[in-house]
Amino acid sequence: MEKKREVNGHAMPSSASTARMLENSEQEPGEEQQQQQEEEKEKKRGFKERLSRFLSRNLLVILTVSGVLVGVGLGMLVRNMNLTKAQMSHFAFPGEMLLRMLKMIILPLVVCSLVSGAASLDTRSLGKLGGIAVAYFLVTTLIASGIGVALAFIIKPGVGAGALNTNSLGLESVSSNKETTDSFLDLARNLFPSNLVAAAFRSYATDYKMVAVGNDTNGTTLYQKVPFGTETDGMNILGLVLFAMVFGVALRILGEEGEELIRFFNAFNEATMVLVSWIMWYIPFGIMFLVGSKIVEMEDVVLLVTSLGKYIFASILGHIIHGGIVLPLIYFAFTRKNPFSFLSGLITPFTTAFATCSSSATLPSMIKCVEENNGVDKRISRFILPIGATVNMDGAAIFQCIAAVFIAQLNNTELNAGQIFTILVTATASSVGAAGIPAGGIITIAIILEAIGLPTNDLSLMLAVDWIVDRTTTVVNVEGDALGAGILHHINQLEMKKHQQEVAEELEEVKIESVANVQADEETSPLVMRQTKILEGMPEAIESVL
Protein backbone atom coordinates (compact mmCIF):
# COMPACT_ATOMS: atom_id res chain seq x y z
CA MET A 1 0.00 0.00 0.00
CA GLU A 2 1.17 3.53 -0.81
CA LYS A 3 1.78 5.57 2.31
CA LYS A 4 -0.18 8.82 2.53
CA ARG A 5 0.35 12.01 4.51
CA GLU A 6 -2.10 14.76 5.35
CA VAL A 7 -1.35 18.37 4.35
CA ASN A 8 -4.00 20.92 5.40
CA GLY A 9 -6.48 18.08 5.93
CA HIS A 10 -5.94 16.54 2.48
CA ALA A 11 -4.42 13.15 2.02
CA MET A 12 -1.41 13.18 -0.27
CA PRO A 13 0.66 10.32 -1.62
CA SER A 14 4.08 9.97 -0.03
CA SER A 15 6.96 11.01 -2.34
CA ALA A 16 10.37 12.73 -2.18
CA SER A 17 8.92 16.08 -3.32
CA THR A 18 6.10 16.08 -0.77
CA ALA A 19 8.57 15.09 1.94
CA ARG A 20 10.71 18.13 1.09
CA MET A 21 7.60 20.36 1.12
CA LEU A 22 6.62 19.08 4.53
CA GLU A 23 10.14 19.55 5.88
CA ASN A 24 10.22 23.15 4.60
CA SER A 25 6.80 23.88 6.11
CA GLU A 26 7.89 22.41 9.44
CA GLN A 27 11.12 24.47 9.65
CA GLU A 28 11.39 26.63 12.70
CA PRO A 29 11.98 30.44 12.49
CA GLY A 30 15.40 30.01 14.11
CA GLU A 31 16.64 27.93 11.22
CA GLU A 32 15.56 30.65 8.72
CA GLN A 33 17.60 33.23 10.65
CA GLN A 34 20.61 30.93 10.57
CA GLN A 35 20.23 30.61 6.80
CA GLN A 36 20.06 34.40 6.42
CA GLN A 37 23.18 34.82 8.54
CA GLU A 38 25.00 32.24 6.42
CA GLU A 39 23.94 34.06 3.23
CA GLU A 40 25.22 37.38 4.65
CA LYS A 41 28.53 35.70 5.53
CA GLU A 42 28.78 34.31 2.00
CA LYS A 43 28.12 37.80 0.57
CA LYS A 44 30.84 39.29 2.79
CA ARG A 45 33.18 36.47 1.84
CA GLY A 46 32.34 37.06 -1.84
CA PHE A 47 33.05 40.80 -1.48
CA LYS A 48 36.39 40.05 0.20
CA GLU A 49 37.29 37.61 -2.55
CA ARG A 50 36.36 40.14 -5.25
CA LEU A 51 38.39 42.82 -3.49
CA SER A 52 41.41 40.55 -3.12
CA ARG A 53 41.13 39.52 -6.81
CA PHE A 54 40.92 43.20 -7.84
CA LEU A 55 43.95 44.09 -5.71
CA SER A 56 46.01 41.15 -6.98
CA ARG A 57 45.10 41.94 -10.60
CA ASN A 58 45.78 45.69 -10.30
CA LEU A 59 48.55 45.61 -7.69
CA LEU A 60 51.24 46.72 -10.15
CA VAL A 61 49.11 49.65 -11.35
CA ILE A 62 48.39 50.78 -7.79
CA LEU A 63 52.07 50.49 -6.83
CA THR A 64 53.21 52.39 -9.95
CA VAL A 65 50.80 55.31 -9.43
CA SER A 66 51.72 55.34 -5.72
CA GLY A 67 55.40 55.44 -6.74
CA VAL A 68 54.82 58.63 -8.76
CA LEU A 69 52.91 60.31 -5.89
CA VAL A 70 55.47 59.25 -3.26
CA GLY A 71 58.25 60.41 -5.62
CA VAL A 72 56.72 63.91 -5.84
CA GLY A 73 56.49 64.11 -2.04
CA LEU A 74 60.01 62.73 -1.57
CA GLY A 75 61.40 65.17 -4.13
CA MET A 76 59.77 68.14 -2.37
CA LEU A 77 61.17 66.93 0.96
CA VAL A 78 64.73 66.33 -0.29
CA ARG A 79 64.70 69.57 -2.32
CA ASN A 80 64.88 71.61 0.88
CA MET A 81 68.03 69.75 2.01
CA ASN A 82 70.27 71.60 -0.53
CA LEU A 83 72.09 68.51 -1.79
CA THR A 84 75.35 68.75 -3.70
CA LYS A 85 75.56 67.56 -7.33
CA ALA A 86 77.23 64.30 -6.20
CA GLN A 87 74.51 63.66 -3.61
CA MET A 88 71.84 64.35 -6.25
CA SER A 89 73.37 61.74 -8.56
CA HIS A 90 73.40 59.23 -5.67
CA PHE A 91 69.75 60.02 -4.91
CA ALA A 92 68.83 59.42 -8.59
CA PHE A 93 70.68 56.07 -8.72
CA PRO A 94 67.61 53.72 -8.31
CA GLY A 95 65.85 55.62 -11.10
CA GLU A 96 68.91 55.39 -13.32
CA MET A 97 68.95 51.61 -12.75
CA LEU A 98 65.35 51.37 -14.00
CA LEU A 99 66.22 53.25 -17.20
CA ARG A 100 69.25 51.04 -17.76
CA MET A 101 67.15 47.87 -17.34
CA LEU A 102 64.49 49.08 -19.78
CA LYS A 103 67.07 50.17 -22.37
CA MET A 104 68.89 46.83 -21.99
CA ILE A 105 65.77 44.92 -23.02
CA ILE A 106 64.87 47.14 -26.04
CA LEU A 107 67.26 45.59 -28.59
CA PRO A 108 66.30 41.90 -28.14
CA LEU A 109 62.63 42.82 -27.72
CA VAL A 110 62.38 44.92 -30.91
CA VAL A 111 64.38 42.57 -33.14
CA CYS A 112 62.87 39.27 -31.91
CA SER A 113 59.27 40.54 -31.73
CA LEU A 114 59.43 42.00 -35.25
CA VAL A 115 61.08 38.90 -36.76
CA SER A 116 58.55 36.54 -35.12
CA GLY A 117 55.64 38.93 -35.85
CA ALA A 118 56.50 39.32 -39.55
CA ALA A 119 57.16 35.57 -39.90
CA SER A 120 53.84 34.60 -38.26
CA LEU A 121 51.71 36.68 -40.67
CA ASP A 122 51.20 35.57 -44.26
CA THR A 123 52.50 37.97 -46.93
CA ARG A 124 49.02 39.20 -47.93
CA SER A 125 47.98 39.94 -44.32
CA LEU A 126 51.36 41.53 -43.60
CA GLY A 127 51.03 43.86 -46.60
CA LYS A 128 47.46 44.83 -45.72
CA LEU A 129 48.09 45.38 -41.99
CA GLY A 130 51.35 47.21 -42.74
CA GLY A 131 49.56 49.52 -45.18
CA ILE A 132 46.79 50.29 -42.65
CA ALA A 133 49.39 50.91 -39.91
CA VAL A 134 51.44 53.32 -42.06
CA ALA A 135 48.26 55.19 -43.10
CA TYR A 136 47.12 55.40 -39.44
CA PHE A 137 50.52 56.68 -38.27
CA LEU A 138 50.75 59.31 -41.03
CA VAL A 139 47.16 60.57 -40.65
CA THR A 140 47.31 60.81 -36.82
CA THR A 141 50.70 62.57 -36.93
CA LEU A 142 49.42 65.04 -39.55
CA ILE A 143 46.32 65.75 -37.40
CA ALA A 144 48.62 66.24 -34.38
CA SER A 145 50.77 68.70 -36.34
CA GLY A 146 47.64 70.61 -37.39
CA ILE A 147 46.45 70.81 -33.76
CA GLY A 148 49.89 72.11 -32.70
CA VAL A 149 50.01 74.86 -35.34
CA ALA A 150 46.39 75.91 -34.68
CA LEU A 151 46.94 76.16 -30.90
CA ALA A 152 50.19 78.12 -31.39
CA PHE A 153 48.34 80.74 -33.48
CA ILE A 154 45.38 80.88 -31.06
CA ILE A 155 47.35 81.06 -27.77
CA LYS A 156 50.34 82.99 -29.26
CA PRO A 157 52.94 81.74 -26.72
CA GLY A 158 55.80 83.81 -28.23
CA VAL A 159 53.98 87.16 -28.52
CA GLY A 160 55.26 89.62 -25.93
CA ALA A 161 58.20 87.36 -25.03
CA GLY A 162 60.64 89.14 -27.35
CA ALA A 163 62.77 90.23 -24.40
CA LEU A 164 63.16 86.61 -23.32
CA ASN A 165 66.49 85.10 -24.28
CA THR A 166 68.84 82.35 -23.28
CA ASN A 167 71.03 84.51 -21.05
CA SER A 168 68.14 85.87 -18.95
CA LEU A 169 67.34 82.30 -17.88
CA GLY A 170 71.00 81.35 -17.44
CA LEU A 171 70.87 78.67 -20.14
CA GLU A 172 73.58 77.43 -22.45
CA SER A 173 72.92 78.16 -26.13
CA VAL A 174 72.07 75.22 -28.37
CA SER A 175 72.48 75.46 -32.11
CA SER A 176 72.35 73.16 -35.09
CA ASN A 177 73.94 73.91 -38.46
CA LYS A 178 72.61 70.79 -40.15
CA GLU A 179 70.98 71.27 -43.56
CA THR A 180 67.39 70.05 -43.93
CA THR A 181 68.30 67.99 -46.99
CA ASP A 182 71.08 66.20 -45.11
CA SER A 183 68.72 65.48 -42.20
CA PHE A 184 66.34 63.58 -44.49
CA LEU A 185 69.20 61.88 -46.33
CA ASP A 186 70.55 60.69 -42.96
CA LEU A 187 67.11 59.25 -42.24
CA ALA A 188 67.30 57.21 -45.47
CA ARG A 189 70.91 56.16 -44.74
CA ASN A 190 69.98 54.95 -41.27
CA LEU A 191 67.26 52.73 -42.78
CA PHE A 192 70.05 50.66 -44.35
CA PRO A 193 72.91 50.44 -41.81
CA SER A 194 76.24 49.37 -43.26
CA ASN A 195 76.98 47.37 -40.10
CA LEU A 196 74.16 45.67 -38.19
CA VAL A 197 76.27 45.16 -35.05
CA ALA A 198 77.27 48.83 -34.99
CA ALA A 199 73.59 49.79 -35.55
CA ALA A 200 72.86 48.38 -32.08
CA PHE A 201 74.70 51.33 -30.50
CA ARG A 202 75.58 53.86 -33.25
CA SER A 203 73.71 55.93 -35.85
CA TYR A 204 74.89 57.71 -39.01
CA ALA A 205 74.98 61.52 -38.93
CA THR A 206 76.25 64.14 -41.36
CA ASP A 207 78.81 66.69 -40.20
CA TYR A 208 80.57 69.47 -42.12
CA LYS A 209 84.11 70.70 -42.68
CA MET A 210 85.38 73.80 -44.44
CA VAL A 211 87.60 72.99 -47.45
CA ALA A 212 89.68 75.56 -49.35
CA VAL A 213 88.61 75.61 -53.00
CA GLY A 214 90.84 78.41 -54.34
CA ASN A 215 91.33 82.17 -54.19
CA ASP A 216 89.23 85.05 -55.41
CA THR A 217 90.58 88.03 -57.42
CA ASN A 218 91.77 89.75 -54.23
CA GLY A 219 93.83 86.70 -53.21
CA THR A 220 91.42 85.76 -50.37
CA THR A 221 91.09 82.02 -49.84
CA LEU A 222 87.60 80.69 -50.62
CA TYR A 223 86.14 77.97 -48.44
CA GLN A 224 83.29 75.60 -49.10
CA LYS A 225 81.21 73.65 -46.58
CA VAL A 226 81.57 69.96 -47.44
CA PRO A 227 79.41 67.27 -45.75
CA PHE A 228 80.99 64.06 -44.47
CA GLY A 229 79.66 61.07 -42.55
CA THR A 230 80.19 60.48 -38.84
CA GLU A 231 78.93 57.98 -36.28
CA THR A 232 77.00 59.25 -33.25
CA ASP A 233 76.17 57.36 -30.06
CA GLY A 234 72.66 55.95 -29.91
CA MET A 235 70.90 52.87 -31.26
CA ASN A 236 69.92 53.03 -34.93
CA ILE A 237 66.43 51.74 -34.21
CA LEU A 238 65.10 52.53 -37.71
CA GLY A 239 67.66 50.31 -39.41
CA LEU A 240 67.10 47.46 -36.95
CA VAL A 241 63.31 47.66 -37.37
CA LEU A 242 63.50 47.52 -41.17
CA PHE A 243 66.02 44.64 -41.15
CA ALA A 244 63.97 42.62 -38.62
CA MET A 245 60.77 43.03 -40.67
CA VAL A 246 62.38 42.02 -43.98
CA PHE A 247 64.23 39.13 -42.31
CA GLY A 248 60.94 37.84 -40.83
CA VAL A 249 59.27 37.95 -44.27
CA ALA A 250 62.27 36.10 -45.77
CA LEU A 251 61.97 33.34 -43.14
CA ARG A 252 58.26 33.00 -43.91
CA ILE A 253 58.97 32.61 -47.64
CA LEU A 254 61.61 29.93 -46.93
CA GLY A 255 58.89 27.62 -45.60
CA GLU A 256 60.05 24.49 -43.79
CA GLU A 257 63.72 25.50 -43.94
CA GLY A 258 62.97 28.67 -41.99
CA GLU A 259 60.78 27.01 -39.34
CA GLU A 260 63.69 26.25 -36.98
CA LEU A 261 64.88 29.88 -36.97
CA ILE A 262 61.31 31.19 -36.55
CA ARG A 263 60.90 28.93 -33.50
CA PHE A 264 64.21 30.24 -32.15
CA PHE A 265 63.06 33.86 -32.44
CA ASN A 266 59.66 33.00 -30.94
CA ALA A 267 61.36 31.34 -27.94
CA PHE A 268 63.79 34.28 -27.62
CA ASN A 269 60.82 36.65 -27.68
CA GLU A 270 58.92 34.74 -24.99
CA ALA A 271 62.04 34.62 -22.78
CA THR A 272 62.43 38.40 -23.23
CA MET A 273 58.81 38.92 -22.14
CA VAL A 274 59.53 36.90 -18.98
CA LEU A 275 62.41 39.28 -18.24
CA VAL A 276 60.04 42.20 -18.88
CA SER A 277 57.55 40.81 -16.33
CA TRP A 278 60.35 40.73 -13.73
CA ILE A 279 61.54 44.25 -14.53
CA MET A 280 57.97 45.58 -14.24
CA TRP A 281 57.95 44.82 -10.52
CA TYR A 282 60.93 47.15 -10.10
CA ILE A 283 59.15 49.98 -11.98
CA PRO A 284 57.24 51.44 -8.95
CA PHE A 285 60.46 51.74 -6.90
CA GLY A 286 62.51 53.12 -9.80
CA ILE A 287 59.80 55.61 -10.82
CA MET A 288 59.67 56.98 -7.29
CA PHE A 289 63.32 58.03 -7.48
CA LEU A 290 63.12 59.11 -11.15
CA VAL A 291 60.34 61.61 -10.37
CA GLY A 292 61.89 62.61 -7.03
CA SER A 293 65.33 63.29 -8.57
CA LYS A 294 63.78 65.47 -11.33
CA ILE A 295 62.04 67.60 -8.71
CA VAL A 296 65.29 67.93 -6.74
CA GLU A 297 67.23 68.97 -9.89
CA MET A 298 64.74 71.73 -10.81
CA GLU A 299 66.34 75.13 -10.38
CA ASP A 300 64.15 78.23 -10.74
CA VAL A 301 60.83 76.69 -11.71
CA VAL A 302 58.84 79.89 -11.04
CA LEU A 303 60.98 81.89 -13.49
CA LEU A 304 60.71 79.20 -16.17
CA VAL A 305 56.93 78.84 -15.79
CA THR A 306 56.28 82.59 -15.81
CA SER A 307 58.56 83.05 -18.84
CA LEU A 308 57.45 80.02 -20.86
CA GLY A 309 54.09 79.30 -19.20
CA LYS A 310 52.04 79.93 -22.35
CA TYR A 311 54.27 77.59 -24.37
CA ILE A 312 53.97 74.86 -21.70
CA PHE A 313 50.18 75.38 -21.50
CA ALA A 314 49.74 75.24 -25.30
CA SER A 315 51.79 72.03 -25.56
CA ILE A 316 49.98 70.22 -22.73
CA LEU A 317 46.56 71.40 -24.00
CA GLY A 318 47.43 70.04 -27.46
CA HIS A 319 48.34 66.69 -25.91
CA ILE A 320 45.07 66.58 -23.92
CA ILE A 321 43.00 67.36 -27.06
CA HIS A 322 44.80 64.80 -29.22
CA GLY A 323 45.14 62.07 -26.58
CA GLY A 324 41.78 62.60 -24.88
CA ILE A 325 39.51 63.38 -27.87
CA VAL A 326 41.04 62.76 -31.33
CA LEU A 327 42.72 59.36 -30.83
CA PRO A 328 39.79 57.83 -28.84
CA LEU A 329 37.36 59.05 -31.55
CA ILE A 330 39.48 57.40 -34.28
CA TYR A 331 39.52 54.15 -32.26
CA PHE A 332 35.73 54.31 -31.73
CA ALA A 333 35.12 55.05 -35.44
CA PHE A 334 36.93 51.84 -36.43
CA THR A 335 35.90 49.45 -33.64
CA ARG A 336 32.60 50.85 -32.21
CA LYS A 337 34.00 50.03 -28.75
CA ASN A 338 34.64 52.21 -25.71
CA PRO A 339 38.24 53.51 -26.11
CA PHE A 340 38.55 54.43 -22.44
CA SER A 341 37.91 50.86 -21.27
CA PHE A 342 40.75 49.84 -23.62
CA LEU A 343 43.03 52.58 -22.21
CA SER A 344 42.18 51.69 -18.59
CA GLY A 345 44.21 48.50 -19.00
CA LEU A 346 47.32 50.51 -19.90
CA ILE A 347 47.83 52.62 -16.77
CA THR A 348 51.20 51.00 -15.95
CA PRO A 349 52.81 51.77 -19.37
CA PHE A 350 51.34 55.30 -19.31
CA THR A 351 52.86 55.88 -15.86
CA THR A 352 56.17 54.46 -17.09
CA ALA A 353 56.03 56.79 -20.11
CA PHE A 354 55.31 59.78 -17.85
CA ALA A 355 58.24 58.95 -15.58
CA THR A 356 60.86 57.86 -18.14
CA CYS A 357 59.99 60.24 -21.05
CA SER A 358 61.00 57.44 -23.43
CA SER A 359 58.73 55.60 -25.89
CA SER A 360 61.37 52.91 -26.34
CA ALA A 361 61.71 52.33 -22.57
CA THR A 362 57.89 52.01 -22.30
CA LEU A 363 57.72 49.40 -25.09
CA PRO A 364 58.30 46.28 -22.88
CA SER A 365 55.49 47.08 -20.42
CA MET A 366 53.21 48.28 -23.26
CA ILE A 367 53.49 44.97 -25.16
CA LYS A 368 52.80 42.99 -21.97
CA CYS A 369 49.75 45.04 -20.89
CA VAL A 370 48.20 45.26 -24.38
CA GLU A 371 48.33 41.46 -24.69
CA GLU A 372 47.33 40.48 -21.14
CA ASN A 373 44.83 43.23 -20.22
CA ASN A 374 43.26 43.99 -23.61
CA GLY A 375 43.57 40.62 -25.35
CA VAL A 376 45.34 41.91 -28.46
CA ASP A 377 46.75 39.14 -30.67
CA LYS A 378 50.48 38.59 -30.04
CA ARG A 379 51.20 38.62 -33.77
CA ILE A 380 49.64 42.09 -34.06
CA SER A 381 51.08 43.68 -30.91
CA ARG A 382 54.64 42.39 -31.41
CA PHE A 383 54.60 43.52 -35.03
CA ILE A 384 53.01 46.97 -34.73
CA LEU A 385 54.14 48.29 -31.31
CA PRO A 386 57.92 48.23 -32.00
CA ILE A 387 57.29 50.04 -35.33
CA GLY A 388 54.99 52.54 -33.57
CA ALA A 389 57.57 53.24 -30.87
CA THR A 390 60.00 54.15 -33.66
CA VAL A 391 57.93 56.05 -36.24
CA ASN A 392 54.68 57.16 -34.57
CA MET A 393 55.33 60.38 -32.63
CA ASP A 394 52.00 62.23 -32.35
CA GLY A 395 52.90 63.99 -29.09
CA ALA A 396 56.29 65.04 -30.47
CA ALA A 397 54.66 66.49 -33.62
CA ILE A 398 52.37 68.69 -31.47
CA PHE A 399 55.09 70.23 -29.32
CA GLN A 400 57.51 70.58 -32.28
CA CYS A 401 54.97 72.59 -34.28
CA ILE A 402 54.15 74.77 -31.26
CA ALA A 403 57.88 75.26 -30.62
CA ALA A 404 58.52 76.31 -34.25
CA VAL A 405 55.69 78.88 -34.23
CA PHE A 406 56.76 80.04 -30.73
CA ILE A 407 60.33 80.74 -31.92
CA ALA A 408 58.95 82.57 -35.00
CA GLN A 409 56.79 84.76 -32.73
CA LEU A 410 59.76 85.24 -30.40
CA ASN A 411 61.79 86.64 -33.30
CA ASN A 412 58.82 88.73 -34.56
CA THR A 413 58.71 86.75 -37.81
CA GLU A 414 55.41 86.53 -39.69
CA LEU A 415 54.87 83.05 -41.08
CA ASN A 416 53.26 82.81 -44.52
CA ALA A 417 51.05 79.96 -45.80
CA GLY A 418 54.03 78.25 -47.50
CA GLN A 419 56.04 78.22 -44.25
CA ILE A 420 53.07 76.88 -42.25
CA PHE A 421 52.64 74.08 -44.81
CA THR A 422 56.39 73.37 -44.55
CA ILE A 423 56.10 73.13 -40.74
CA LEU A 424 53.23 70.61 -41.04
CA VAL A 425 54.95 68.40 -43.60
CA THR A 426 58.42 68.61 -42.02
CA ALA A 427 57.07 67.87 -38.50
CA THR A 428 55.13 64.85 -39.81
CA ALA A 429 58.07 63.50 -41.80
CA SER A 430 60.85 64.24 -39.30
CA SER A 431 58.94 62.79 -36.33
CA VAL A 432 59.54 59.41 -37.99
CA GLY A 433 63.26 59.82 -37.34
CA ALA A 434 62.89 61.33 -33.86
CA ALA A 435 64.70 59.17 -31.31
CA GLY A 436 62.41 57.51 -28.76
CA ILE A 437 64.54 58.87 -25.91
CA PRO A 438 64.25 61.82 -23.51
CA ALA A 439 64.70 65.17 -25.35
CA GLY A 440 64.90 63.32 -28.69
CA GLY A 441 62.48 65.77 -30.31
CA ILE A 442 64.68 68.84 -29.74
CA ILE A 443 66.95 67.79 -32.62
CA THR A 444 63.87 67.45 -34.83
CA ILE A 445 62.79 71.04 -34.04
CA ALA A 446 66.16 72.16 -35.46
CA ILE A 447 65.23 70.48 -38.79
CA ILE A 448 61.89 72.36 -38.86
CA LEU A 449 63.56 75.70 -38.03
CA GLU A 450 66.16 75.19 -40.77
CA ALA A 451 63.39 74.31 -43.24
CA ILE A 452 61.56 77.62 -42.65
CA GLY A 453 64.73 79.70 -42.28
CA LEU A 454 64.59 80.56 -38.57
CA PRO A 455 67.59 80.74 -36.20
CA THR A 456 68.23 77.68 -34.04
CA ASN A 457 69.96 79.50 -31.16
CA ASP A 458 66.68 79.70 -29.17
CA LEU A 459 66.43 75.92 -28.92
CA SER A 460 67.82 76.06 -25.40
CA LEU A 461 64.52 77.62 -24.27
CA MET A 462 62.75 74.44 -25.44
CA LEU A 463 65.36 72.30 -23.69
CA ALA A 464 64.79 74.23 -20.43
CA VAL A 465 61.15 73.14 -20.18
CA ASP A 466 61.44 69.90 -22.15
CA TRP A 467 61.46 67.81 -18.96
CA ILE A 468 57.89 69.08 -18.28
CA VAL A 469 56.45 68.88 -21.83
CA ASP A 470 58.25 65.63 -22.70
CA ARG A 471 56.20 63.69 -20.12
CA THR A 472 52.80 64.34 -21.72
CA THR A 473 54.46 64.03 -25.15
CA THR A 474 55.59 60.47 -24.42
CA VAL A 475 52.20 59.47 -22.96
CA VAL A 476 50.44 60.62 -26.17
CA ASN A 477 53.08 58.86 -28.31
CA VAL A 478 52.54 55.49 -26.63
CA GLU A 479 48.75 55.98 -26.49
CA GLY A 480 48.72 56.38 -30.29
CA ASP A 481 50.73 53.15 -30.65
CA ALA A 482 48.41 51.20 -28.32
CA LEU A 483 45.17 52.38 -29.98
CA GLY A 484 46.71 51.60 -33.38
CA ALA A 485 47.37 48.03 -32.19
CA GLY A 486 43.76 47.81 -30.95
CA ILE A 487 42.39 49.00 -34.33
CA LEU A 488 44.57 46.53 -36.26
CA HIS A 489 43.52 43.71 -33.91
CA HIS A 490 39.84 44.55 -34.56
CA ILE A 491 40.35 44.64 -38.36
CA ASN A 492 42.25 41.34 -38.19
CA GLN A 493 39.42 39.73 -36.17
CA LEU A 494 36.85 40.87 -38.75
CA GLU A 495 38.99 39.46 -41.57
CA MET A 496 39.34 36.13 -39.74
CA LYS A 497 35.56 35.89 -39.15
CA LYS A 498 34.89 36.73 -42.81
CA HIS A 499 37.41 34.09 -43.93
CA GLN A 500 35.88 31.49 -41.60
CA GLN A 501 32.39 32.23 -42.95
CA GLU A 502 33.63 31.87 -46.54
CA VAL A 503 35.29 28.54 -45.70
CA ALA A 504 32.12 27.35 -43.92
CA GLU A 505 29.98 28.33 -46.93
CA GLU A 506 32.35 26.54 -49.31
CA LEU A 507 32.26 23.40 -47.12
CA GLU A 508 28.45 23.58 -47.01
CA GLU A 509 28.30 23.80 -50.82
CA VAL A 510 30.68 20.85 -51.19
CA LYS A 511 28.59 18.87 -48.68
CA ILE A 512 25.33 19.60 -50.52
CA GLU A 513 26.91 18.58 -53.88
CA SER A 514 28.32 15.36 -52.42
CA VAL A 515 24.93 14.47 -50.85
CA ALA A 516 23.19 15.15 -54.19
CA ASN A 517 25.69 12.92 -56.02
CA VAL A 518 25.26 10.10 -53.51
CA GLN A 519 21.47 10.33 -53.81
CA ALA A 520 21.72 10.30 -57.59
CA ASP A 521 23.91 7.18 -57.45
CA GLU A 522 21.47 5.46 -55.11
CA GLU A 523 18.55 6.27 -57.43
CA THR A 524 20.15 5.38 -60.78
CA SER A 525 22.50 2.51 -60.02
CA PRO A 526 19.96 -0.18 -58.99
CA LEU A 527 17.71 0.59 -61.94
CA VAL A 528 20.53 0.37 -64.46
CA MET A 529 21.73 -2.83 -62.86
CA ARG A 530 18.19 -4.27 -62.93
CA GLN A 531 17.70 -3.42 -66.60
CA THR A 532 21.06 -4.95 -67.44
CA LYS A 533 20.18 -8.14 -65.57
CA ILE A 534 16.82 -8.44 -67.38
CA LEU A 535 18.47 -7.94 -70.75
CA GLU A 536 21.17 -10.47 -69.90
CA GLY A 537 18.60 -13.00 -68.74
CA MET A 538 16.29 -12.79 -71.79
CA PRO A 539 18.41 -13.26 -74.94
CA GLU A 540 15.71 -15.44 -76.61
CA ALA A 541 13.04 -12.80 -76.09
CA ILE A 542 15.23 -10.18 -77.68
CA GLU A 543 15.93 -12.47 -80.64
CA SER A 544 12.21 -13.20 -81.10
CA VAL A 545 11.36 -9.52 -81.05
CA LEU A 546 14.04 -8.84 -83.63
XYZ file of C-alpha atoms in Angstrom, residues 175-187 189-190 204-208 225 230 232 443 446-447 449-451 456:
30
model
C 72.482 75.455 -32.112
C 72.354 73.156 -35.092
C 73.938 73.908 -38.461
C 72.612 70.795 -40.154
C 70.982 71.266 -43.559
C 67.389 70.053 -43.925
C 68.296 67.987 -46.987
C 71.078 66.204 -45.105
C 68.718 65.478 -42.205
C 66.339 63.576 -44.486
C 69.204 61.880 -46.330
C 70.553 60.693 -42.962
C 67.105 59.254 -42.244
C 70.912 56.158 -44.744
C 69.975 54.946 -41.272
C 74.892 57.707 -39.012
C 74.977 61.516 -38.932
C 76.248 64.142 -41.360
C 78.811 66.688 -40.204
C 80.566 69.470 -42.118
C 81.213 73.648 -46.575
C 80.194 60.481 -38.840
C 77.000 59.245 -33.252
C 66.946 67.787 -32.624
C 66.157 72.156 -35.463
C 65.225 70.481 -38.786
C 63.556 75.701 -38.032
C 66.156 75.191 -40.768
C 63.391 74.314 -43.239
C 68.234 77.678 -34.036
